[in-house]
Tab-separated table of N, CA and C in Angstrom:
chain	number	residue	atom	x	y	z
A	1	UNK	N	9.121	16.501	35.490
A	1	UNK	CA	9.917	17.738	35.414
A	1	UNK	C	9.263	18.773	34.511
A	2	UNK	N	10.028	19.848	34.271
A	2	UNK	CA	9.530	20.963	33.468
A	2	UNK	C	9.140	20.512	32.056
A	3	UNK	N	10.051	19.722	31.423
A	3	UNK	CA	9.802	19.273	30.052
A	3	UNK	C	8.481	18.515	29.986
A	4	UNK	N	8.322	17.641	30.966
A	4	UNK	CA	7.114	16.828	30.972
A	4	UNK	C	5.879	17.711	31.057
A	5	UNK	N	5.934	18.707	31.967
A	5	UNK	CA	4.782	19.600	32.112
A	5	UNK	C	4.528	20.358	30.810
A	6	UNK	N	5.616	20.827	30.201
A	6	UNK	CA	5.473	21.587	28.955
A	6	UNK	C	4.839	20.727	27.862
A	7	UNK	N	5.314	19.480	27.767
A	7	UNK	CA	4.784	18.590	26.731
A	7	UNK	C	3.317	18.257	26.987
A	8	UNK	N	2.998	17.981	28.248
A	8	UNK	CA	1.611	17.639	28.566
A	8	UNK	C	0.711	18.839	28.302
A	9	UNK	N	1.221	20.051	28.656
A	9	UNK	CA	0.439	21.268	28.396
A	9	UNK	C	0.217	21.445	26.901
A	10	UNK	N	1.292	21.226	26.141
A	10	UNK	CA	1.209	21.358	24.693
A	10	UNK	C	0.116	20.444	24.135
A	11	UNK	N	-0.035	19.276	24.754
A	11	UNK	CA	-1.039	18.319	24.293
A	11	UNK	C	-2.467	18.821	24.503
A	12	UNK	N	-2.634	19.776	25.420
A	12	UNK	CA	-3.986	20.276	25.673
A	12	UNK	C	-4.456	21.205	24.552
A	13	UNK	N	-3.506	21.651	23.690
A	13	UNK	CA	-3.903	22.578	22.624
A	13	UNK	C	-4.909	21.911	21.694
A	14	UNK	N	-5.809	22.713	21.181
A	14	UNK	CA	-6.899	22.173	20.363
A	14	UNK	C	-6.456	21.855	18.942
A	15	UNK	N	-5.486	22.630	18.440
A	15	UNK	CA	-5.206	22.578	17.006
A	15	UNK	C	-4.151	21.551	16.610
A	16	UNK	N	-3.786	20.677	17.540
A	16	UNK	CA	-2.763	19.679	17.208
A	16	UNK	C	-3.340	18.629	16.256
A	17	UNK	N	-2.553	18.253	15.236
A	17	UNK	CA	-2.997	17.122	14.426
A	17	UNK	C	-2.480	15.840	15.082
A	18	UNK	N	-2.985	14.708	14.599
A	18	UNK	CA	-2.673	13.425	15.241
A	18	UNK	C	-1.177	13.138	15.288
A	19	UNK	N	-0.460	13.561	14.232
A	19	UNK	CA	0.978	13.291	14.188
A	19	UNK	C	1.696	14.109	15.266
A	20	UNK	N	1.291	15.366	15.433
A	20	UNK	CA	1.901	16.194	16.486
A	20	UNK	C	1.638	15.577	17.860
A	21	UNK	N	0.420	15.084	18.047
A	21	UNK	CA	0.091	14.412	19.307
A	21	UNK	C	1.020	13.208	19.482
A	22	UNK	N	1.157	12.415	18.408
A	22	UNK	CA	1.994	11.215	18.465
A	22	UNK	C	3.443	11.576	18.799
A	23	UNK	N	3.937	12.647	18.184
A	23	UNK	CA	5.327	13.054	18.426
A	23	UNK	C	5.501	13.488	19.886
A	24	UNK	N	4.525	14.198	20.415
A	24	UNK	CA	4.594	14.592	21.829
A	24	UNK	C	4.598	13.362	22.734
A	25	UNK	N	3.734	12.397	22.418
A	25	UNK	CA	3.702	11.153	23.199
A	25	UNK	C	5.073	10.479	23.172
A	26	UNK	N	5.627	10.385	21.954
A	26	UNK	CA	6.920	9.745	21.767
A	26	UNK	C	7.993	10.440	22.617
A	27	UNK	N	7.984	11.787	22.607
A	27	UNK	CA	8.980	12.544	23.377
A	27	UNK	C	8.795	12.312	24.873
A	28	UNK	N	7.544	12.297	25.322
A	28	UNK	CA	7.286	12.042	26.735
A	28	UNK	C	7.851	10.688	27.148
A	29	UNK	N	7.651	9.695	26.293
A	29	UNK	CA	8.138	8.350	26.603
A	29	UNK	C	9.665	8.326	26.625
A	30	UNK	N	10.272	8.901	25.566
A	30	UNK	CA	11.729	8.816	25.462
A	30	UNK	C	12.438	9.753	26.435
A	31	UNK	N	12.027	11.024	26.425
A	31	UNK	CA	12.800	12.010	27.184
A	31	UNK	C	12.423	12.035	28.662
A	32	UNK	N	11.188	11.655	28.960
A	32	UNK	CA	10.791	11.660	30.370
A	32	UNK	C	10.738	10.242	30.920
A	33	UNK	N	11.260	9.297	30.099
A	33	UNK	CA	11.343	7.900	30.529
A	33	UNK	C	10.026	7.367	31.086
A	34	UNK	N	8.928	7.623	30.390
A	34	UNK	CA	7.640	7.099	30.847
A	34	UNK	C	7.311	5.811	30.092
A	35	UNK	N	6.572	4.929	30.737
A	35	UNK	CA	6.035	3.789	30.000
A	35	UNK	C	4.737	4.257	29.339
A	36	UNK	N	4.224	3.452	28.394
A	36	UNK	CA	2.940	3.804	27.763
A	36	UNK	C	1.848	3.893	28.832
A	37	UNK	N	1.976	2.998	29.821
A	37	UNK	CA	1.020	2.962	30.915
A	37	UNK	C	0.995	4.305	31.667
A	38	UNK	N	2.198	4.744	32.099
A	38	UNK	CA	2.303	6.012	32.841
A	38	UNK	C	1.833	7.185	31.983
A	39	UNK	N	2.232	7.130	30.715
A	39	UNK	CA	1.857	8.212	29.813
A	39	UNK	C	0.342	8.330	29.706
A	40	UNK	N	-0.328	7.185	29.570
A	40	UNK	CA	-1.783	7.249	29.398
A	40	UNK	C	-2.440	7.826	30.658
A	41	UNK	N	-1.858	7.553	31.842
A	41	UNK	CA	-2.388	8.173	33.067
A	41	UNK	C	-2.180	9.688	33.039
A	42	UNK	N	-0.963	10.115	32.675
A	42	UNK	CA	-0.659	11.554	32.650
A	42	UNK	C	-1.591	12.332	31.737
A	43	UNK	N	-1.845	11.771	30.560
A	43	UNK	CA	-2.611	12.549	29.579
A	43	UNK	C	-4.095	12.189	29.592
A	44	UNK	N	-4.451	11.271	30.498
A	44	UNK	CA	-5.862	10.926	30.647
A	44	UNK	C	-6.459	10.289	29.403
A	45	UNK	N	-5.687	9.424	28.764
A	45	UNK	CA	-6.230	8.694	27.620
A	45	UNK	C	-6.011	7.204	27.860
A	46	UNK	N	-6.813	6.378	27.204
A	46	UNK	CA	-6.633	4.945	27.373
A	46	UNK	C	-5.306	4.523	26.750
A	47	UNK	N	-4.768	3.436	27.295
A	47	UNK	CA	-3.487	2.977	26.806
A	47	UNK	C	-3.551	2.580	25.332
A	48	UNK	N	-4.679	1.994	24.927
A	48	UNK	CA	-4.812	1.591	23.523
A	48	UNK	C	-4.799	2.818	22.602
A	49	UNK	N	-5.378	3.916	23.088
A	49	UNK	CA	-5.382	5.161	22.308
A	49	UNK	C	-3.960	5.665	22.139
A	50	UNK	N	-3.224	5.679	23.245
A	50	UNK	CA	-1.820	6.107	23.217
A	50	UNK	C	-1.038	5.232	22.231
A	51	UNK	N	-1.254	3.927	22.324
A	51	UNK	CA	-0.543	2.990	21.445
A	51	UNK	C	-0.865	3.263	19.976
A	52	UNK	N	-2.132	3.554	19.701
A	52	UNK	CA	-2.527	3.849	18.315
A	52	UNK	C	-1.844	5.103	17.784
A	53	UNK	N	-1.757	6.130	18.625
A	53	UNK	CA	-1.052	7.343	18.204
A	53	UNK	C	0.403	7.036	17.880
A	54	UNK	N	1.035	6.288	18.770
A	54	UNK	CA	2.459	5.987	18.566
A	54	UNK	C	2.674	5.184	17.288
A	55	UNK	N	1.704	4.324	16.969
A	55	UNK	CA	1.848	3.508	15.759
A	55	UNK	C	1.764	4.354	14.488
A	56	UNK	N	1.148	5.535	14.589
A	56	UNK	CA	1.099	6.419	13.420
A	56	UNK	C	2.506	6.788	12.955
A	57	UNK	N	3.431	6.864	13.909
A	57	UNK	CA	4.793	7.280	13.569
A	57	UNK	C	5.539	6.205	12.779
A	58	UNK	N	4.925	5.018	12.695
A	58	UNK	CA	5.556	3.961	11.899
A	58	UNK	C	5.079	4.001	10.447
A	59	UNK	N	4.052	4.811	10.181
A	59	UNK	CA	3.544	4.902	8.815
A	59	UNK	C	4.562	5.612	7.921
A	60	UNK	N	4.549	5.303	6.609
A	60	UNK	CA	5.452	5.992	5.679
A	60	UNK	C	5.272	7.515	5.751
A	61	UNK	N	6.364	8.235	5.466
A	61	UNK	CA	6.384	9.693	5.614
A	61	UNK	C	5.250	10.386	4.854
A	62	UNK	N	4.963	9.906	3.627
A	62	UNK	CA	3.946	10.640	2.864
A	62	UNK	C	2.555	10.499	3.478
A	63	UNK	N	2.343	9.377	4.174
A	63	UNK	CA	1.050	9.211	4.846
A	63	UNK	C	1.004	10.115	6.087
A	64	UNK	N	2.115	10.182	6.820
A	64	UNK	CA	2.168	11.079	7.979
A	64	UNK	C	1.890	12.514	7.540
A	65	UNK	N	2.451	12.879	6.388
A	65	UNK	CA	2.228	14.217	5.860
A	65	UNK	C	0.746	14.423	5.546
A	66	UNK	N	0.133	13.379	4.976
A	66	UNK	CA	-1.289	13.452	4.662
A	66	UNK	C	-2.131	13.687	5.905
A	67	UNK	N	-1.720	13.097	7.027
A	67	UNK	CA	-2.444	13.288	8.286
A	67	UNK	C	-2.248	14.731	8.763
A	68	UNK	N	-1.005	15.201	8.669
A	68	UNK	CA	-0.713	16.573	9.110
A	68	UNK	C	-1.489	17.582	8.292
A	69	UNK	N	-1.634	17.307	6.992
A	69	UNK	CA	-2.362	18.236	6.120
A	69	UNK	C	-3.863	18.013	6.173
A	70	UNK	N	-4.290	17.134	7.098
A	70	UNK	CA	-5.710	16.889	7.322
A	70	UNK	C	-6.384	16.227	6.115
A	71	UNK	N	-5.599	15.564	5.254
A	71	UNK	CA	-6.215	14.816	4.164
A	71	UNK	C	-6.789	13.512	4.711
A	72	UNK	N	-6.322	13.155	5.900
A	72	UNK	CA	-6.617	11.844	6.451
A	72	UNK	C	-6.935	12.011	7.924
A	73	UNK	N	-8.010	11.372	8.403
A	73	UNK	CA	-8.312	11.457	9.826
A	73	UNK	C	-7.592	10.341	10.572
A	74	UNK	N	-7.631	10.435	11.878
A	74	UNK	CA	-7.061	9.396	12.730
A	74	UNK	C	-7.717	8.048	12.427
A	75	UNK	N	-9.020	8.063	12.195
A	75	UNK	CA	-9.750	6.831	11.884
A	75	UNK	C	-9.228	6.167	10.618
A	76	UNK	N	-9.010	6.983	9.569
A	76	UNK	CA	-8.434	6.459	8.329
A	76	UNK	C	-7.051	5.878	8.605
A	77	UNK	N	-6.255	6.657	9.323
A	77	UNK	CA	-4.872	6.257	9.578
A	77	UNK	C	-4.834	4.929	10.321
A	78	UNK	N	-5.780	4.756	11.248
A	78	UNK	CA	-5.768	3.516	12.033
A	78	UNK	C	-6.025	2.309	11.155
A	79	UNK	N	-6.847	2.481	10.123
A	79	UNK	CA	-7.080	1.348	9.225
A	79	UNK	C	-5.796	0.999	8.459
A	80	UNK	N	-4.966	2.016	8.179
A	80	UNK	CA	-3.724	1.779	7.434
A	80	UNK	C	-2.662	1.093	8.284
A	81	UNK	N	-2.714	1.357	9.594
A	81	UNK	CA	-1.712	0.792	10.498
A	81	UNK	C	-1.694	-0.731	10.413
A	82	UNK	N	-2.868	-1.319	10.138
A	82	UNK	CA	-2.967	-2.782	10.149
A	82	UNK	C	-2.387	-3.444	8.904
A	83	UNK	N	-1.991	-2.648	7.921
A	83	UNK	CA	-1.386	-3.221	6.719
A	83	UNK	C	0.109	-3.345	6.971
A	84	UNK	N	0.653	-4.545	6.711
A	84	UNK	CA	2.084	-4.769	6.989
A	84	UNK	C	2.966	-4.025	5.992
A	85	UNK	N	2.614	-4.169	4.715
A	85	UNK	CA	3.497	-3.741	3.644
A	85	UNK	C	3.354	-2.244	3.354
A	86	UNK	N	4.430	-1.458	3.538
A	86	UNK	CA	4.365	0.000	3.329
A	86	UNK	C	3.882	0.373	1.923
A	87	UNK	N	4.265	-0.425	0.922
A	87	UNK	CA	3.822	-0.100	-0.444
A	87	UNK	C	2.301	-0.187	-0.541
A	88	UNK	N	1.735	-1.216	0.107
A	88	UNK	CA	0.276	-1.356	0.111
A	88	UNK	C	-0.357	-0.205	0.884
A	89	UNK	N	0.292	0.173	1.996
A	89	UNK	CA	-0.236	1.284	2.791
A	89	UNK	C	-0.388	2.520	1.907
A	90	UNK	N	0.644	2.766	1.106
A	90	UNK	CA	0.626	3.961	0.276
A	90	UNK	C	-0.436	3.854	-0.819
A	91	UNK	N	-0.564	2.658	-1.410
A	91	UNK	CA	-1.617	2.454	-2.421
A	91	UNK	C	-2.983	2.761	-1.827
A	92	UNK	N	-3.251	2.192	-0.649
A	92	UNK	CA	-4.553	2.390	-0.014
A	92	UNK	C	-4.737	3.851	0.372
A	93	UNK	N	-3.665	4.462	0.868
A	93	UNK	CA	-3.694	5.882	1.242
A	93	UNK	C	-4.186	6.728	0.059
A	94	UNK	N	-3.602	6.510	-1.121
A	94	UNK	CA	-4.014	7.299	-2.286
A	94	UNK	C	-5.427	6.959	-2.729
A	95	UNK	N	-5.828	5.691	-2.521
A	95	UNK	CA	-7.200	5.342	-2.895
A	95	UNK	C	-8.202	6.001	-1.965
A	96	UNK	N	-7.828	6.162	-0.695
A	96	UNK	CA	-8.701	6.852	0.257
A	96	UNK	C	-8.869	8.310	-0.172
A	97	UNK	N	-7.735	8.926	-0.519
A	97	UNK	CA	-7.775	10.344	-0.873
A	97	UNK	C	-8.475	10.557	-2.215
A	98	UNK	N	-8.076	9.774	-3.230
A	98	UNK	CA	-8.680	9.945	-4.558
A	98	UNK	C	-10.172	9.648	-4.527
A	99	UNK	N	-10.525	8.613	-3.764
A	99	UNK	CA	-11.932	8.213	-3.737
A	99	UNK	C	-12.719	8.953	-2.673
A	100	UNK	N	-12.025	9.799	-1.894
A	100	UNK	CA	-12.663	10.532	-0.810
A	100	UNK	C	-13.456	9.561	0.069
A	101	UNK	N	-12.812	8.452	0.452
A	101	UNK	CA	-13.496	7.382	1.179
A	101	UNK	C	-13.767	7.758	2.633
A	102	UNK	N	-14.894	7.281	3.145
A	102	UNK	CA	-15.171	7.427	4.577
A	102	UNK	C	-14.298	6.433	5.340
A	103	UNK	N	-14.244	6.595	6.654
A	103	UNK	CA	-13.450	5.674	7.472
A	103	UNK	C	-13.968	4.244	7.297
A	104	UNK	N	-15.291	4.093	7.292
A	104	UNK	CA	-15.889	2.773	7.076
A	104	UNK	C	-15.409	2.151	5.768
A	105	UNK	N	-15.488	2.942	4.682
A	105	UNK	CA	-15.077	2.438	3.367
A	105	UNK	C	-13.597	2.065	3.373
A	106	UNK	N	-12.809	2.894	4.044
A	106	UNK	CA	-11.369	2.614	4.123
A	106	UNK	C	-11.139	1.295	4.848
A	107	UNK	N	-11.869	1.087	5.952
A	107	UNK	CA	-11.707	-0.155	6.714
A	107	UNK	C	-12.113	-1.357	5.873
A	108	UNK	N	-13.215	-1.210	5.113
A	108	UNK	CA	-13.659	-2.309	4.245
A	108	UNK	C	-12.598	-2.623	3.199
A	109	UNK	N	-12.046	-1.561	2.616
A	109	UNK	CA	-11.021	-1.732	1.591
A	109	UNK	C	-9.832	-2.492	2.150
A	110	UNK	N	-9.392	-2.093	3.345
A	110	UNK	CA	-8.255	-2.763	3.982
A	110	UNK	C	-8.591	-4.222	4.259
A	111	UNK	N	-9.814	-4.467	4.749
A	111	UNK	CA	-10.207	-5.840	5.057
A	111	UNK	C	-10.192	-6.696	3.790
A	112	UNK	N	-10.706	-6.144	2.702
A	112	UNK	CA	-10.720	-6.896	1.443
A	112	UNK	C	-9.300	-7.208	0.983
A	113	UNK	N	-8.442	-6.202	1.079
A	113	UNK	CA	-7.047	-6.396	0.678
A	113	UNK	C	-6.393	-7.475	1.530
A	114	UNK	N	-6.631	-7.399	2.856
A	114	UNK	CA	-6.018	-8.352	3.777
A	114	UNK	C	-6.470	-9.770	3.470
A	115	UNK	N	-7.762	-9.924	3.141
A	115	UNK	CA	-8.269	-11.274	2.884
A	115	UNK	C	-7.857	-11.727	1.491
A	116	UNK	N	-7.221	-10.835	0.739
A	116	UNK	CA	-6.673	-11.182	-0.563
A	116	UNK	C	-7.722	-11.420	-1.629
A	117	UNK	N	-8.977	-11.009	-1.349
A	117	UNK	CA	-10.033	-11.266	-2.334
A	117	UNK	C	-9.941	-10.308	-3.512
A	118	UNK	N	-9.666	-9.050	-3.215
A	118	UNK	CA	-9.657	-8.064	-4.293
A	118	UNK	C	-8.352	-8.157	-5.038
A	119	UNK	N	-8.445	-8.257	-6.320
A	119	UNK	CA	-7.246	-8.063	-7.107
A	119	UNK	C	-7.036	-6.565	-7.131
A	120	UNK	N	-5.800	-6.182	-7.118
A	120	UNK	CA	-5.466	-4.783	-7.210
A	120	UNK	C	-6.026	-4.217	-8.515
A	121	UNK	N	-6.895	-3.201	-8.474
A	121	UNK	CA	-7.497	-2.695	-9.708
A	121	UNK	C	-6.445	-2.255	-10.725
A	122	UNK	N	-5.349	-1.660	-10.245
A	122	UNK	CA	-4.319	-1.214	-11.187
A	122	UNK	C	-3.723	-2.411	-11.908
A	123	UNK	N	-3.518	-3.494	-11.154
A	123	UNK	CA	-2.953	-4.693	-11.758
A	123	UNK	C	-3.904	-5.231	-12.817
A	124	UNK	N	-5.203	-5.222	-12.499
A	124	UNK	CA	-6.183	-5.729	-13.447
A	124	UNK	C	-6.148	-4.910	-14.719
A	125	UNK	N	-6.070	-3.590	-14.553
A	125	UNK	CA	-6.001	-2.693	-15.705
A	125	UNK	C	-4.800	-3.044	-16.563
A	126	UNK	N	-3.640	-3.157	-15.886
A	126	UNK	CA	-2.406	-3.462	-16.611
A	126	UNK	C	-2.551	-4.764	-17.375
A	127	UNK	N	-3.163	-5.755	-16.700
A	127	UNK	CA	-3.283	-7.066	-17.304
A	127	UNK	C	-4.185	-7.000	-18.540
A	128	UNK	N	-5.284	-6.233	-18.397
A	128	UNK	CA	-6.212	-6.105	-19.509
A	128	UNK	C	-5.486	-5.474	-20.692
A	129	UNK	N	-4.744	-4.428	-20.412
A	129	UNK	CA	-3.986	-3.712	-21.439
A	129	UNK	C	-3.014	-4.680	-22.117
A	130	UNK	N	-2.253	-5.429	-21.281
A	130	UNK	CA	-1.303	-6.397	-21.832
A	130	UNK	C	-2.017	-7.392	-22.732
A	131	UNK	N	-3.158	-7.880	-22.249
A	131	UNK	CA	-3.869	-8.895	-23.014
A	131	UNK	C	-4.333	-8.365	-24.364
A	132	UNK	N	-4.749	-7.076	-24.393
A	132	UNK	CA	-5.160	-6.496	-25.678
A	132	UNK	C	-3.958	-6.416	-26.612
A	133	UNK	N	-2.834	-5.919	-26.069
A	133	UNK	CA	-1.625	-5.834	-26.892
A	133	UNK	C	-1.253	-7.210	-27.424
A	134	UNK	N	-1.361	-8.223	-26.566
A	134	UNK	CA	-0.935	-9.552	-26.971
A	134	UNK	C	-1.899	-10.183	-27.940
A	135	UNK	N	-3.164	-9.848	-27.814
A	135	UNK	CA	-4.138	-10.387	-28.760
A	135	UNK	C	-3.724	-9.967	-30.165
A	136	UNK	N	-3.364	-8.689	-30.292
A	136	UNK	CA	-2.921	-8.193	-31.606
A	136	UNK	C	-1.668	-8.917	-32.078
A	137	UNK	N	-0.695	-9.001	-31.192
A	137	UNK	CA	0.570	-9.646	-31.538
A	137	UNK	C	0.328	-11.108	-31.904
A	138	UNK	N	-0.552	-11.716	-31.131
A	138	UNK	CA	-0.868	-13.118	-31.321
A	138	UNK	C	-1.403	-13.364	-32.728
A	139	UNK	N	-2.372	-12.522	-33.135
A	139	UNK	CA	-2.940	-12.657	-34.477
A	139	UNK	C	-1.840	-12.547	-35.519
A	140	UNK	N	-0.990	-11.562	-35.318
A	140	UNK	CA	0.094	-11.303	-36.256
A	140	UNK	C	0.976	-12.551	-36.398
A	141	UNK	N	1.352	-13.133	-35.260
A	141	UNK	CA	2.228	-14.309	-35.289
A	141	UNK	C	1.509	-15.538	-35.840
A	142	UNK	N	0.197	-15.639	-35.535
A	142	UNK	CA	-0.573	-16.756	-36.094
A	142	UNK	C	-0.505	-16.727	-37.610
A	143	UNK	N	-0.604	-15.490	-38.165
A	143	UNK	CA	-0.521	-15.346	-39.627
A	143	UNK	C	0.853	-15.778	-40.121
A	144	UNK	N	1.893	-15.267	-39.467
A	144	UNK	CA	3.253	-15.570	-39.925
A	144	UNK	C	3.521	-17.067	-39.901
A	145	UNK	N	3.188	-17.702	-38.780
A	145	UNK	CA	3.570	-19.113	-38.612
A	145	UNK	C	2.473	-20.069	-39.040
A	146	UNK	N	1.319	-19.538	-39.420
A	146	UNK	CA	0.093	-20.315	-39.564
A	146	UNK	C	0.034	-21.436	-38.529
A	147	UNK	N	0.158	-21.017	-37.282
A	147	UNK	CA	0.038	-21.928	-36.140
A	147	UNK	C	-0.615	-21.138	-35.018
A	148	UNK	N	-1.198	-21.842	-34.061
A	148	UNK	CA	-1.872	-21.182	-32.946
A	148	UNK	C	-0.842	-20.749	-31.901
A	149	UNK	N	-0.266	-19.581	-32.083
A	149	UNK	CA	0.758	-19.104	-31.163
A	149	UNK	C	0.103	-18.693	-29.846
A	150	UNK	N	0.633	-19.197	-28.723
A	150	UNK	CA	0.034	-18.889	-27.420
A	150	UNK	C	0.971	-18.030	-26.581
A	151	UNK	N	0.369	-17.142	-25.802
A	151	UNK	CA	1.140	-16.309	-24.881
A	151	UNK	C	0.779	-16.665	-23.463
A	152	UNK	N	1.779	-16.702	-22.598
A	152	UNK	CA	1.513	-16.780	-21.157
A	152	UNK	C	2.157	-15.546	-20.570
A	153	UNK	N	1.402	-14.802	-19.780
A	153	UNK	CA	2.019	-13.609	-19.203
A	153	UNK	C	1.453	-13.349	-17.818
A	154	UNK	N	2.311	-12.892	-16.901
A	154	UNK	CA	1.810	-12.565	-15.562
A	154	UNK	C	1.739	-11.047	-15.393
A	155	UNK	N	1.337	-10.602	-14.211
A	155	UNK	CA	1.131	-9.168	-13.975
A	155	UNK	C	2.395	-8.348	-14.196
A	156	UNK	N	3.539	-8.975	-13.940
A	156	UNK	CA	4.782	-8.213	-14.019
A	156	UNK	C	5.259	-8.091	-15.458
A	157	UNK	N	4.515	-8.736	-16.371
A	157	UNK	CA	4.909	-8.661	-17.764
A	157	UNK	C	5.905	-9.750	-18.136
A	158	UNK	N	6.132	-10.703	-17.208
A	158	UNK	CA	6.989	-11.837	-17.549
A	158	UNK	C	6.139	-12.900	-18.207
A	159	UNK	N	6.734	-13.642	-19.167
A	159	UNK	CA	5.907	-14.666	-19.770
A	159	UNK	C	6.655	-15.431	-20.837
A	160	UNK	N	5.900	-16.145	-21.675
A	160	UNK	CA	6.563	-16.857	-22.761
A	160	UNK	C	5.634	-16.950	-23.962
A	161	UNK	N	6.250	-17.182	-25.111
A	161	UNK	CA	5.511	-17.352	-26.347
A	161	UNK	C	5.660	-18.824	-26.727
A	162	UNK	N	4.534	-19.483	-27.000
A	162	UNK	CA	4.581	-20.897	-27.333
A	162	UNK	C	4.075	-21.097	-28.756
A	163	UNK	N	4.897	-21.731	-29.579
A	163	UNK	CA	4.471	-22.033	-30.948
A	163	UNK	C	4.324	-23.552	-31.056
A	164	UNK	N	3.089	-24.027	-31.090
A	164	UNK	CA	2.878	-25.476	-31.091
A	164	UNK	C	3.076	-26.065	-32.493
A	165	UNK	N	3.488	-27.317	-32.546
A	165	UNK	CA	3.501	-28.021	-33.838
A	165	UNK	C	3.034	-29.444	-33.612
A	166	UNK	N	2.447	-30.050	-34.674
A	166	UNK	CA	1.824	-31.371	-34.560
A	166	UNK	C	2.803	-32.497	-34.831
A	167	UNK	N	3.830	-32.215	-35.630
A	167	UNK	CA	4.730	-33.276	-36.045
A	167	UNK	C	6.067	-32.677	-36.506
A	168	UNK	N	7.067	-33.546	-36.722
A	168	UNK	CA	8.401	-33.051	-37.100
A	168	UNK	C	8.371	-32.189	-38.356
A	169	UNK	N	7.517	-32.553	-39.325
A	169	UNK	CA	7.471	-31.780	-40.578
A	169	UNK	C	7.047	-30.346	-40.265
A	170	UNK	N	6.021	-30.231	-39.397
A	170	UNK	CA	5.525	-28.900	-39.079
A	170	UNK	C	6.595	-28.109	-38.335
A	171	UNK	N	7.355	-28.806	-37.511
A	171	UNK	CA	8.435	-28.123	-36.803
A	171	UNK	C	9.444	-27.589	-37.808
A	172	UNK	N	9.776	-28.425	-38.802
A	172	UNK	CA	10.702	-27.997	-39.854
A	172	UNK	C	10.176	-26.740	-40.536
A	173	UNK	N	8.868	-26.779	-40.853
A	173	UNK	CA	8.240	-25.654	-41.548
A	173	UNK	C	8.402	-24.376	-40.714
A	174	UNK	N	8.131	-24.496	-39.386
A	174	UNK	CA	8.210	-23.329	-38.503
A	174	UNK	C	9.652	-22.833	-38.416
A	175	UNK	N	10.589	-23.788	-38.292
A	175	UNK	CA	11.999	-23.381	-38.233
A	175	UNK	C	12.413	-22.693	-39.526
A	176	UNK	N	11.857	-23.169	-40.638
A	176	UNK	CA	12.119	-22.541	-41.926
A	176	UNK	C	11.689	-21.080	-41.917
A	177	UNK	N	10.541	-20.827	-41.305
A	177	UNK	CA	10.048	-19.443	-41.221
A	177	UNK	C	11.028	-18.599	-40.407
A	178	UNK	N	11.545	-19.174	-39.313
A	178	UNK	CA	12.539	-18.442	-38.513
A	178	UNK	C	13.759	-18.093	-39.361
A	179	UNK	N	14.197	-19.082	-40.161
A	179	UNK	CA	15.349	-18.827	-41.032
A	179	UNK	C	15.072	-17.642	-41.934
A	180	UNK	N	13.866	-17.630	-42.532
A	180	UNK	CA	13.552	-16.536	-43.457
A	180	UNK	C	13.441	-15.205	-42.715
A	181	UNK	N	12.924	-15.237	-41.463
A	181	UNK	CA	12.796	-13.992	-40.676
A	181	UNK	C	14.182	-13.434	-40.369
A	182	UNK	N	15.148	-14.338	-40.437
A	182	UNK	CA	16.483	-13.982	-39.966
A	182	UNK	C	17.336	-13.343	-41.053
A	183	UNK	N	16.716	-13.300	-42.275
A	183	UNK	CA	17.500	-12.843	-43.420
A	183	UNK	C	18.525	-11.845	-42.953
C-alpha cells in the first residue's frame, strides 16, 4: 500500500542513520505485516542485514542515541548486540567512544569480555584503591592489637577483618584491647 511505498522510498534517502533505517524496517514489518523475509526482498538487502538492523532497536537507549549522533557505526553497534547484559553493553559503548576504538578493536574487546579473560579495568582500579586503603588500615590495626590483622575483600567492597590469636591467653589480651577501645 501507500504506507509501504512511502517507507520504502524513505529508506532510499542517503542521510538516514542506522537507527532510522531500523525504525523504518520495524514499521514495515509491524504496520505492513511483512515478514523479515518479505522485507529483505522489498528493500533489496540480505535477511541477515535486516535482522541486524532490527536488533539495534534492542540496544539501550543511550547506545541508540550514540548511533544516531554518529558516535558509533553500524559495525561497532553490531559488536555490542552480541553482549547479553545491557550494563556491559553500556560499559563497552563508552570504552569504544572514549578510546576511539576501530570496529576491529571493539570486536576484540567484546570477544575478550565474553571469554571472561579480561578483568574489568574499572574493577581492577577499584580493587587496587581498596587494597591501598586497607594496607594502611591493616598496619594501624596491627599496631593496636600487635597481631597480624588480615583483610578479605571483594570487588563490591564486602569482606571481613580477621584477628588471629595463637592461644587463649592471646585471645584474652585481644579482647582486653577491645574493652579499652570501648571506653
